[in-house]
Short mmCIF file of C-alpha atoms (C1' of nucleotides) in Angstrom, two decimals:
data_model
loop_
_atom_site.label_atom_id
_atom_site.label_comp_id
_atom_site.label_asym_id
_atom_site.label_seq_id
_atom_site.Cartn_x
_atom_site.Cartn_y
_atom_site.Cartn_z
CA MET A 905 -102.98 58.14 34.14
CA GLN A 906 -100.75 55.10 34.43
CA LYS A 907 -97.93 57.14 32.99
CA PHE A 908 -98.03 59.45 35.99
CA ARG A 909 -98.24 56.73 38.54
CA ARG A 910 -95.13 56.57 40.66
CA GLY A 911 -95.73 53.61 42.93
CA GLU A 912 -97.91 52.17 45.62
CA LEU A 913 -98.17 53.00 49.30
CA ARG A 914 -99.47 50.82 52.08
CA ALA A 915 -100.62 52.37 55.33
CA GLN A 916 -101.54 50.82 58.67
CA PRO A 917 -104.46 52.02 60.80
CA GLY A 918 -103.55 55.25 62.56
CA THR A 919 -100.86 56.20 60.08
CA GLU A 920 -100.74 59.79 58.87
CA ILE A 921 -100.56 59.75 55.07
CA LEU A 922 -100.48 63.50 54.56
CA ALA A 923 -99.76 65.96 57.34
CA GLN A 924 -101.55 69.23 58.00
CA ASP A 925 -99.34 72.27 57.24
CA SER A 926 -96.87 70.16 55.30
CA THR A 927 -95.89 70.61 51.68
CA ALA A 928 -96.08 67.04 50.56
CA PRO A 929 -94.39 66.17 47.28
CA GLN A 930 -96.96 63.51 46.57
CA MET A 931 -100.62 62.98 45.85
CA TYR A 932 -102.56 59.75 46.17
CA THR A 933 -105.55 57.81 45.02
CA ALA A 934 -107.01 55.41 47.55
CA VAL A 935 -107.23 51.91 46.08
CA SER A 936 -108.54 49.99 49.06
CA GLY A 937 -109.21 50.68 52.71
CA MET A 938 -110.63 53.76 54.37
CA GLY A 939 -109.33 56.87 56.05
CA ILE A 940 -110.27 60.29 57.32
CA ARG A 941 -109.38 63.88 56.50
CA VAL A 942 -108.88 65.64 59.79
CA ARG A 943 -107.98 69.13 61.04
CA SER A 944 -106.42 69.45 64.46
CA LEU A 945 -106.53 72.46 66.73
CA ALA A 946 -103.72 73.45 69.04
CA ASP A 947 -105.71 72.49 72.14
CA GLY A 948 -106.30 68.93 71.00
CA ARG A 949 -109.77 69.25 69.54
CA ARG A 950 -110.06 67.91 66.04
CA HIS A 951 -112.61 68.01 63.26
CA VAL A 952 -113.11 65.23 60.75
CA ILE A 953 -113.49 67.06 57.45
CA GLY A 954 -114.40 63.99 55.48
CA PHE A 955 -114.04 60.30 54.94
CA VAL A 956 -111.68 58.77 52.38
CA LEU A 957 -113.15 55.80 50.53
CA PRO A 958 -111.64 53.69 47.75
CA GLY A 959 -111.31 55.72 44.57
CA ASP A 960 -110.91 59.06 46.33
CA PHE A 961 -108.14 61.39 45.27
CA ILE A 962 -106.21 63.05 48.07
CA GLY A 963 -103.55 65.70 48.28
CA LEU A 964 -104.70 68.05 45.53
CA GLN A 965 -104.24 70.89 47.98
CA ALA A 966 -100.65 69.92 48.52
CA GLY A 967 -100.36 69.63 44.76
CA VAL A 968 -101.46 73.10 43.79
CA MET A 969 -101.12 75.11 46.99
CA GLU A 970 -98.37 75.77 49.44
CA ALA A 971 -99.56 73.30 52.04
CA MET A 972 -102.28 70.95 53.13
CA ASN A 973 -104.71 72.44 55.56
CA TYR A 974 -105.78 69.12 56.94
CA SER A 975 -104.20 65.73 57.55
CA VAL A 976 -105.19 62.42 56.04
CA GLU A 977 -105.02 59.36 58.28
CA ALA A 978 -105.63 55.70 57.58
CA VAL A 979 -108.36 54.10 59.69
CA THR A 980 -108.05 50.61 58.22
CA ASP A 981 -105.21 49.10 56.24
CA MET A 982 -104.97 51.08 53.03
CA ARG A 983 -103.37 50.78 49.63
CA LEU A 984 -102.81 53.94 47.62
CA CYS A 985 -101.47 54.91 44.22
CA VAL A 986 -98.75 57.53 44.40
CA PHE A 987 -98.43 60.50 42.04
CA ASN A 988 -95.75 63.12 41.94
CA ARG A 989 -96.73 66.68 42.57
CA SER A 990 -94.23 67.81 39.98
CA ASP A 991 -95.99 65.81 37.29
CA LEU A 992 -99.23 67.68 37.77
CA TRP A 993 -98.17 70.64 35.67
CA SER A 994 -97.07 68.50 32.76
CA LEU A 995 -100.36 66.67 32.95
CA PHE A 996 -102.17 69.98 32.59
CA LYS A 997 -100.17 70.80 29.50
CA ALA A 998 -100.41 67.38 27.88
CA ARG A 999 -103.94 66.38 28.77
CA PRO A 1000 -106.50 69.19 29.06
CA ASP A 1001 -109.22 66.58 29.38
CA ARG A 1002 -107.53 65.16 32.47
CA ALA A 1003 -106.97 68.64 33.82
CA TYR A 1004 -110.68 69.24 33.42
CA ASP A 1005 -111.40 66.02 35.32
CA ILE A 1006 -109.20 67.14 38.17
CA THR A 1007 -111.01 70.44 38.37
CA HIS A 1008 -114.24 68.49 38.35
CA LEU A 1009 -112.92 66.47 41.29
CA ALA A 1010 -112.08 69.63 43.19
CA ALA A 1011 -115.53 71.07 42.52
CA THR A 1012 -117.14 67.84 43.70
CA GLU A 1013 -115.09 68.01 46.86
CA GLU A 1014 -116.23 71.57 47.43
CA SER A 1015 -119.81 70.47 46.93
CA LEU A 1016 -119.48 67.73 49.54
CA LEU A 1017 -117.98 70.17 52.01
CA ALA A 1018 -120.76 72.68 51.45
CA GLU A 1019 -123.33 70.03 52.20
CA ALA A 1020 -121.47 68.93 55.32
CA LEU A 1021 -121.18 72.51 56.47
CA THR A 1022 -124.93 72.94 56.14
CA ALA A 1023 -125.58 69.75 58.06
CA VAL A 1024 -123.23 70.64 60.91
CA GLY A 1025 -124.42 74.22 61.03
CA GLN A 1026 -128.17 73.79 60.77
CA LEU A 1027 -129.29 70.29 61.67
CA GLU A 1028 -129.77 68.97 65.17
CA ALA A 1029 -127.98 65.87 66.39
CA ILE A 1030 -130.34 63.17 65.19
CA GLU A 1031 -130.74 64.86 61.82
CA ARG A 1032 -126.99 65.12 61.35
CA ILE A 1033 -126.48 61.47 62.05
CA ALA A 1034 -129.34 60.51 59.77
CA TRP A 1035 -127.71 62.62 57.07
CA ALA A 1036 -124.28 61.07 57.58
CA LEU A 1037 -125.50 57.48 57.59
CA SER A 1038 -127.55 58.09 54.46
CA ARG A 1039 -124.56 59.52 52.66
CA PHE A 1040 -122.31 56.69 53.82
CA HIS A 1041 -124.69 54.06 52.58
CA GLU A 1042 -125.09 55.83 49.25
CA ARG A 1043 -121.37 56.19 48.62
CA LEU A 1044 -120.48 52.68 49.70
CA ARG A 1045 -123.28 51.17 47.69
CA ALA A 1046 -122.06 53.03 44.63
CA LEU A 1047 -118.71 51.34 45.20
CA GLY A 1048 -120.41 47.97 45.06
CA LEU A 1049 -119.68 47.20 48.69
CA GLU A 1050 -123.24 46.36 49.65
CA ASP A 1051 -123.70 42.72 50.62
CA ASN A 1052 -126.76 40.60 49.89
CA LYS A 1053 -128.37 41.68 53.17
CA GLY A 1054 -128.20 45.36 52.24
CA ARG A 1055 -125.37 46.08 54.64
CA VAL A 1056 -122.27 48.09 53.84
CA PRO A 1057 -118.97 47.94 55.74
CA LEU A 1058 -118.31 51.02 57.88
CA PRO A 1059 -115.11 50.44 59.82
CA TYR A 1060 -114.90 53.85 61.48
CA ARG A 1061 -115.20 54.49 65.19
CA GLN A 1062 -118.05 56.42 66.77
CA ILE A 1063 -115.61 59.13 67.77
CA ASP A 1064 -114.78 59.70 64.10
CA LEU A 1065 -118.42 60.31 63.26
CA ALA A 1066 -118.83 62.48 66.35
CA ASP A 1067 -115.85 64.62 65.37
CA ALA A 1068 -117.18 64.91 61.83
CA LEU A 1069 -120.58 66.14 62.98
CA GLY A 1070 -119.50 68.40 65.82
CA LEU A 1071 -121.09 66.21 68.46
CA SER A 1072 -119.74 64.60 71.61
CA LEU A 1073 -118.97 60.91 71.59
CA VAL A 1074 -121.56 60.26 74.28
CA HIS A 1075 -124.35 62.03 72.49
CA THR A 1076 -123.45 60.38 69.20
CA ASN A 1077 -123.65 57.00 70.85
CA LYS A 1078 -127.05 57.69 72.37
CA THR A 1079 -128.39 59.04 69.12
CA LEU A 1080 -127.17 56.01 67.18
CA ALA A 1081 -128.92 53.83 69.75
CA ARG A 1082 -132.11 55.79 69.23
CA LEU A 1083 -132.03 55.35 65.45
CA ARG A 1084 -131.50 51.65 66.02
CA ARG A 1085 -134.35 51.41 68.51
CA ASP A 1086 -136.68 53.37 66.24
CA GLY A 1087 -135.89 51.08 63.32
CA LEU A 1088 -134.34 53.69 61.03
CA ALA A 1089 -130.74 52.54 60.77
CA ASP A 1090 -128.34 50.20 62.50
CA TRP A 1091 -124.60 50.79 62.61
CA SER A 1092 -122.88 48.24 64.80
CA GLY A 1093 -120.04 45.79 64.54
CA GLY A 1094 -118.54 47.72 61.66
CA TRP A 1095 -121.59 47.28 59.42
CA LEU A 1096 -124.29 49.74 58.48
CA SER A 1097 -127.86 48.86 57.54
CA ILE A 1098 -130.47 51.36 56.45
CA LEU A 1099 -133.77 50.05 57.79
CA ASP A 1100 -136.11 52.85 56.74
CA LYS A 1101 -134.55 54.77 53.92
CA VAL A 1102 -137.42 57.17 53.34
CA ALA A 1103 -137.69 58.20 56.97
CA LEU A 1104 -133.94 58.48 57.32
CA HIS A 1105 -133.62 60.69 54.26
CA ARG A 1106 -136.44 62.90 55.42
CA LEU A 1107 -134.88 63.24 58.85
CA GLY A 1108 -131.46 64.03 57.41
CA HIS A 1109 -132.75 66.38 54.73
CA VAL A 1110 -131.13 64.24 52.08
CA GLU A 1111 -132.42 65.33 48.72
CA ASP A 1112 -133.49 62.73 46.26
CA LEU A 1113 -132.08 63.94 43.02
CA GLN A 1114 -135.27 62.90 41.29
CA ALA A 1115 -137.50 64.90 43.53
CA ARG A 1116 -135.73 68.23 43.19
CA PRO A 1117 -138.09 71.14 42.81
CA ARG A 1118 -137.71 72.21 39.20
CA PRO A 1119 -138.35 75.92 38.91
CA LEU A 1120 -140.50 76.38 35.83
CA ILE A 1121 -140.76 80.09 35.42
CA MET B 1096 -109.04 86.34 30.30
CA GLN B 1097 -110.56 89.30 28.54
CA LYS B 1098 -111.12 87.14 25.53
CA PHE B 1099 -113.51 84.97 27.50
CA ARG B 1100 -115.37 87.82 29.08
CA ARG B 1101 -118.94 87.99 27.86
CA GLY B 1102 -120.32 91.07 29.55
CA GLU B 1103 -121.15 92.66 32.86
CA LEU B 1104 -123.95 91.99 35.32
CA ARG B 1105 -125.35 94.35 37.92
CA ALA B 1106 -127.28 92.95 40.84
CA GLN B 1107 -129.37 94.68 43.52
CA PRO B 1108 -129.37 93.63 47.19
CA GLY B 1109 -131.39 90.47 47.66
CA THR B 1110 -131.02 89.34 44.07
CA GLU B 1111 -130.21 85.70 43.40
CA ILE B 1112 -127.27 85.56 40.99
CA LEU B 1113 -127.00 81.79 40.78
CA ALA B 1114 -129.71 79.45 41.98
CA GLN B 1115 -129.24 76.24 43.94
CA ASP B 1116 -130.05 73.13 41.86
CA SER B 1117 -129.91 75.09 38.62
CA THR B 1118 -127.61 74.46 35.69
CA ALA B 1119 -126.52 77.98 35.01
CA PRO B 1120 -124.90 78.66 31.66
CA GLN B 1121 -122.71 81.36 33.17
CA MET B 1122 -119.95 81.93 35.66
CA TYR B 1123 -118.96 85.22 37.25
CA THR B 1124 -116.20 87.18 38.87
CA ALA B 1125 -117.29 89.73 41.44
CA VAL B 1126 -115.92 93.17 40.60
CA SER B 1127 -117.48 95.26 43.35
CA GLY B 1128 -120.02 94.74 46.09
CA MET B 1129 -120.56 91.76 48.35
CA GLY B 1130 -122.76 88.70 48.46
CA ILE B 1131 -123.27 85.35 50.11
CA ARG B 1132 -123.23 81.72 49.08
CA VAL B 1133 -126.20 80.09 50.73
CA ARG B 1134 -127.81 76.65 50.90
CA SER B 1135 -131.49 76.43 51.72
CA LEU B 1136 -133.31 73.52 53.28
CA ALA B 1137 -136.87 72.56 52.44
CA ASP B 1138 -138.14 73.72 55.83
CA GLY B 1139 -136.81 77.24 55.48
CA ARG B 1140 -133.58 76.94 57.40
CA ARG B 1141 -130.54 78.13 55.48
CA HIS B 1142 -126.80 77.96 55.88
CA VAL B 1143 -124.43 80.63 54.67
CA ILE B 1144 -121.59 78.66 53.07
CA GLY B 1145 -119.40 81.67 52.49
CA PHE B 1146 -119.11 85.34 51.71
CA VAL B 1147 -118.44 86.69 48.22
CA LEU B 1148 -116.02 89.61 48.17
CA PRO B 1149 -114.64 91.56 45.20
CA GLY B 1150 -112.35 89.39 43.11
CA ASP B 1151 -114.07 86.13 44.00
CA PHE B 1152 -114.94 83.67 41.25
CA ILE B 1153 -118.37 82.09 41.46
CA GLY B 1154 -120.17 79.41 39.56
CA LEU B 1155 -117.34 76.96 38.95
CA GLN B 1156 -119.64 74.22 40.17
CA ALA B 1157 -122.21 75.11 37.57
CA GLY B 1158 -119.36 75.24 35.08
CA VAL B 1159 -118.00 71.76 35.54
CA MET B 1160 -120.80 69.88 37.27
CA GLU B 1161 -124.44 69.26 36.57
CA ALA B 1162 -125.76 71.86 38.96
CA MET B 1163 -124.93 74.34 41.69
CA ASN B 1164 -125.47 73.01 45.15
CA TYR B 1165 -125.86 76.44 46.68
CA SER B 1166 -127.21 79.81 45.63
CA VAL B 1167 -125.34 83.07 45.37
CA GLU B 1168 -127.16 86.22 46.46
CA ALA B 1169 -126.15 89.84 46.36
CA VAL B 1170 -126.17 91.59 49.74
CA THR B 1171 -125.11 95.00 48.45
CA ASP B 1172 -125.21 96.36 44.93
CA MET B 1173 -122.81 94.24 42.90
CA ARG B 1174 -121.05 94.37 39.57
CA LEU B 1175 -119.85 91.10 38.05
CA CYS B 1176 -117.95 89.95 35.00
CA VAL B 1177 -119.78 87.27 33.05
CA PHE B 1178 -118.14 84.21 31.50
CA ASN B 1179 -119.75 81.53 29.44
CA ARG B 1180 -119.72 78.01 30.76
CA SER B 1181 -119.20 76.71 27.26
CA ASP B 1182 -115.94 78.64 26.95
CA LEU B 1183 -114.41 76.86 29.91
CA TRP B 1184 -113.46 73.79 27.96
CA SER B 1185 -111.75 75.76 25.22
CA LEU B 1186 -109.87 77.68 27.89
CA PHE B 1187 -108.60 74.39 29.28
CA LYS B 1188 -107.33 73.39 25.86
CA ALA B 1189 -105.81 76.73 24.92
CA ARG B 1190 -104.36 77.85 28.25
CA PRO B 1191 -103.13 75.13 30.59
CA ASP B 1192 -101.69 77.82 32.84
CA ARG B 1193 -105.14 79.33 33.29
CA ALA B 1194 -106.65 75.91 33.78
CA TYR B 1195 -104.11 75.38 36.53
CA ASP B 1196 -105.11 78.69 38.10
CA ILE B 1197 -108.74 77.65 38.12
CA THR B 1198 -107.87 74.40 39.82
CA HIS B 1199 -105.88 76.42 42.31
CA LEU B 1200 -108.97 78.54 42.94
CA ALA B 1201 -111.08 75.47 43.53
CA ALA B 1202 -108.51 74.07 45.94
CA THR B 1203 -108.42 77.38 47.81
CA GLU B 1204 -112.18 77.31 48.08
CA GLU B 1205 -112.02 73.81 49.47
CA SER B 1206 -109.46 74.96 51.99
CA LEU B 1207 -111.70 77.79 53.18
CA LEU B 1208 -114.62 75.44 53.54
CA ALA B 1209 -112.56 72.97 55.54
CA GLU B 1210 -111.58 75.70 57.94
CA ALA B 1211 -115.16 76.90 58.26
CA LEU B 1212 -116.34 73.36 58.88
CA THR B 1213 -113.82 73.00 61.69
CA ALA B 1214 -114.91 76.28 63.22
CA VAL B 1215 -118.62 75.48 63.10
CA GLY B 1216 -118.08 71.92 64.26
CA GLN B 1217 -115.62 72.42 67.09
CA LEU B 1218 -115.58 75.99 68.37
CA GLU B 1219 -118.07 77.46 70.79
CA ALA B 1220 -120.05 80.56 69.96
CA ILE B 1221 -117.62 83.26 71.02
CA GLU B 1222 -114.73 81.44 69.38
CA ARG B 1223 -116.59 81.07 66.11
CA ILE B 1224 -117.38 84.74 65.97
CA ALA B 1225 -113.82 85.67 66.85
CA TRP B 1226 -112.69 83.42 64.01
CA ALA B 1227 -115.11 84.91 61.51
CA LEU B 1228 -114.32 88.52 62.35
CA SER B 1229 -110.59 87.81 62.14
CA ARG B 1230 -110.97 86.24 58.72
CA PHE B 1231 -113.16 89.05 57.50
CA HIS B 1232 -110.68 91.68 58.56
CA GLU B 1233 -107.83 89.79 56.95
CA ARG B 1234 -109.56 89.31 53.60
CA LEU B 1235 -110.90 92.85 53.40
CA ARG B 1236 -107.57 94.33 54.38
CA ALA B 1237 -105.88 92.31 51.64
CA LEU B 1238 -108.32 93.94 49.23
CA GLY B 1239 -107.11 97.35 50.35
CA LEU B 1240 -110.43 98.26 51.92
CA GLU B 1241 -109.04 99.22 55.31
CA ASP B 1242 -109.49 102.89 56.10
CA ASN B 1243 -107.02 105.06 58.03
CA LYS B 1244 -108.69 104.14 61.32
CA GLY B 1245 -108.12 100.45 60.77
CA ARG B 1246 -111.76 99.77 59.97
CA VAL B 1247 -113.03 97.64 57.11
CA PRO B 1248 -116.53 97.81 55.60
CA LEU B 1249 -118.71 94.82 56.49
CA PRO B 1250 -122.18 95.41 55.06
CA TYR B 1251 -123.68 92.07 56.04
CA ARG B 1252 -126.49 91.61 58.52
CA GLN B 1253 -126.09 89.80 61.83
CA ILE B 1254 -128.41 87.08 60.60
CA ASP B 1255 -125.99 86.34 57.75
CA LEU B 1256 -123.16 85.78 60.19
CA ALA B 1257 -125.44 83.76 62.46
CA ASP B 1258 -126.48 81.51 59.58
CA ALA B 1259 -122.85 81.09 58.54
CA LEU B 1260 -121.76 79.99 62.00
CA GLY B 1261 -124.74 77.84 62.92
CA LEU B 1262 -125.83 80.18 65.71
CA SER B 1263 -129.13 81.88 66.44
CA LEU B 1264 -129.50 85.55 65.67
CA VAL B 1265 -130.08 86.40 69.31
CA HIS B 1266 -127.01 84.60 70.55
CA THR B 1267 -124.89 86.09 67.78
CA ASN B 1268 -126.03 89.54 68.77
CA LYS B 1269 -125.22 88.99 72.43
CA THR B 1270 -121.83 87.52 71.62
CA LEU B 1271 -120.93 90.44 69.36
CA ALA B 1272 -121.89 92.76 72.21
CA ARG B 1273 -119.62 90.84 74.53
CA LEU B 1274 -116.63 91.11 72.17
CA ARG B 1275 -117.32 94.82 71.95
CA ARG B 1276 -117.61 95.25 75.71
CA ASP B 1277 -114.44 93.25 76.29
CA GLY B 1278 -112.53 95.39 73.81
CA LEU B 1279 -111.67 92.65 71.31
CA ALA B 1280 -113.59 93.70 68.22
CA ASP B 1281 -116.37 96.06 67.23
CA TRP B 1282 -118.73 95.40 64.34
CA SER B 1283 -121.45 98.00 64.17
CA GLY B 1284 -122.88 100.37 61.62
CA GLY B 1285 -121.52 98.26 58.80
CA TRP B 1286 -117.89 98.67 59.87
CA LEU B 1287 -115.58 96.23 61.57
CA SER B 1288 -112.67 97.16 63.83
CA ILE B 1289 -110.28 94.70 65.38
CA LEU B 1290 -109.34 96.13 68.76
CA ASP B 1291 -107.15 93.34 70.13
CA LYS B 1292 -105.88 91.25 67.28
CA VAL B 1293 -103.76 88.89 69.33
CA ALA B 1294 -106.52 88.05 71.77
CA LEU B 1295 -109.06 87.69 68.99
CA HIS B 1296 -106.85 85.33 67.01
CA ARG B 1297 -106.15 83.25 70.07
CA LEU B 1298 -109.83 83.02 70.86
CA GLY B 1299 -110.75 82.10 67.30
CA HIS B 1300 -107.88 79.63 66.85
CA VAL B 1301 -106.66 81.63 63.88
CA GLU B 1302 -103.24 80.40 62.99
CA ASP B 1303 -100.50 82.86 62.29
CA LEU B 1304 -98.77 81.42 59.29
CA GLN B 1305 -95.45 82.42 60.79
CA ALA B 1306 -96.00 80.57 64.00
CA ARG B 1307 -96.90 77.20 62.55
CA PRO B 1308 -95.30 74.32 64.38
CA ARG B 1309 -92.67 72.97 62.00
CA PRO B 1310 -92.17 69.28 62.59
CA LEU B 1311 -88.44 68.66 62.57
CA ILE B 1312 -88.10 64.95 62.76
"C1'" DC C 964 -147.94 108.50 60.29
"C1'" DG C 965 -147.86 103.49 59.87
"C1'" DG C 966 -145.32 99.36 58.60
"C1'" DG C 967 -141.20 96.79 57.95
"C1'" DC C 968 -136.48 95.62 58.88
"C1'" DA C 969 -132.31 95.30 61.61
"C1'" DC C 970 -130.65 95.40 66.00
"C1'" DT C 971 -131.02 94.86 71.18
"C1'" DT C 972 -132.03 92.87 75.71
"C1'" DG C 973 -134.19 89.96 79.40
"C1'" DA C 974 -136.49 85.54 80.89
"C1'" DC C 975 -136.93 80.80 80.46
"C1'" DG C 976 -136.18 76.05 78.89
"C1'" DC C 977 -134.04 72.30 76.41
"C1'" DC C 978 -130.62 69.94 73.67
"C1'" DA C 979 -126.38 68.34 73.97
"C1'" DG C 980 -121.94 68.46 76.69
"C1'" DT C 981 -119.42 66.71 80.74
"C1'" DC C 982 -118.58 63.52 84.37
"C1'" DA C 983 -118.57 59.02 85.83
"C1'" DA C 984 -118.94 54.13 85.97
"C1'" DG C 985 -119.15 49.77 83.81
"C1'" DC C 986 -118.77 46.12 80.13
"C1'" DA C 987 -116.67 43.47 76.30
"C1'" DA C 988 -112.93 42.38 73.28
"C1'" DC C 989 -108.25 42.30 72.53
"C1'" DG C 990 -103.17 42.00 73.07
"C1'" DT C 991 -99.20 41.61 76.11
"C1'" DG C 992 -96.07 39.84 79.44
"C1'" DG C 993 -95.04 37.52 83.75
"C1'" DC D 1071 -102.80 30.59 81.40
"C1'" DC D 1072 -104.39 34.31 83.78
"C1'" DA D 1073 -103.68 39.19 85.38
"C1'" DC D 1074 -103.67 43.55 83.47
"C1'" DG D 1075 -103.85 47.64 80.56
"C1'" DT D 1076 -105.85 49.59 76.48
"C1'" DT D 1077 -109.50 50.70 73.28
"C1'" DG D 1078 -114.19 51.16 71.90
"C1'" DC D 1079 -118.92 51.02 73.18
"C1'" DT D 1080 -122.78 51.88 76.48
"C1'" DT D 1081 -125.64 54.08 79.95
"C1'" DG D 1082 -127.23 57.20 83.82
"C1'" DA D 1083 -127.01 61.67 86.34
"C1'" DC D 1084 -126.17 66.35 86.21
"C1'" DT D 1085 -125.08 70.87 84.15
"C1'" DG D 1086 -124.74 74.72 81.11
"C1'" DG D 1087 -124.42 76.97 76.59
"C1'" DC D 1088 -127.28 78.35 73.40
"C1'" DG D 1089 -132.05 78.37 71.35
"C1'" DT D 1090 -136.70 80.25 71.68
"C1'" DC D 1091 -140.01 83.55 73.09
"C1'" DA D 1092 -141.12 88.08 73.82
"C1'" DA D 1093 -140.94 93.00 73.99
"C1'" DG D 1094 -138.84 97.19 72.75
"C1'" DT D 1095 -135.88 100.63 70.10
"C1'" DG D 1096 -134.27 103.27 66.09
"C1'" DC D 1097 -134.33 103.96 61.24
"C1'" DC D 1098 -135.91 104.06 56.59
"C1'" DC D 1099 -139.50 104.39 53.26
"C1'" DG D 1100 -144.05 104.79 51.17
#
DNA sequence: CGGGCACTTGACGCCAGTCAAGCAACGTGG
DNA sequence: CCACGTTGCTTGACTGGCGTCAAGTGCCCG
């Protein structure tokens, strides 16, 4: 992939890396720092589609479609690898294996969105938050960001989580406080600890891949 | 693509075409009939991720990932083209243009899901339904299914729409009645008519591609 | 004719939104 | 150095949109 790399971008908190409705000429891979994918409505409401963590690829939509349908914003300082949209087609011709990987990425993204849609559509507030915190911990742990006390860094604001889950800031805050009080999870000061993983997963309907019901017809 | 076609499948209403958590060896393109993509929770709740219309490709997840993370069910009688998962890789090697198209499909799917997520997360009940009916009419009209009275066939049940929008059946029913009474849209007897397109789009925050705000910095 | 399914409508209650006030941490400029 | 505005978090009081319960209709099918 190094051959297709075109440079590095640094973004400050609050910066818009890719703009909704724009036809960006570039795609990115997050190297460090965190951001959000966000869709804005004309009346000011916004929905956080997802969270960008190190290693995530962003801008595929801009790469293969006419335009992005959401923005990407930095929440912390970020460093990103830059790729040219115009190189994507030559990559597909030269490296079918890489093309396959990119399709795999897109399918994974779709899978994440389907799960989020289910959570937002069907779960009640405390279940949604349990789901989100479980997923956060899982992803960040997989990135090796867990410290020796089992905490992972989570530098987002409560309003970001609220807008991702379709909840109000106030209710999100109260529900986080309840999870803390009940000893399930504690997200404060930019760090997240899972205190009772089993209970949290059950509450958030997070499926342990091991425990999937295997149909044996 | 004909070379990769492996046969035809017919499915009755209620049939599960692809099962959640399964590693299906096949992918499909819907030829006729309609279905739903649906995720089920352990406690019986379900979320309708999306609606399968003629021309839609399904099973890409099963094709490139370990397993589907939602099921696909037929709602009417359906006919589908069958493709073998194992042929996907050879397609990527032989036809980079087709591989690109498939990635484009996946990105389009992601885009639809992002819009749905925003609707379910941020809009209130009547707005969500206005959004959904607008999108339905648009997609079905593009398929040439509009009759000379401006109606399109919509053979789903109210519970399917309710489960797609994260609303209860009862509230969905009452909201549909309200849109009908107010002269915005009428979905009854399996047919959908848009009576006041402008008002419906405004209510559902459906963006006219023409009228996008072009940033001119 | 009886049972099931989809749709409809009214009554009631609760989860979560809104409003409002207050605190702590931070950066800025007089 | 302190006053002041801004941003993010917290908490209590009140309200309302939407869920649940319940009953009823029309239609299809065995």
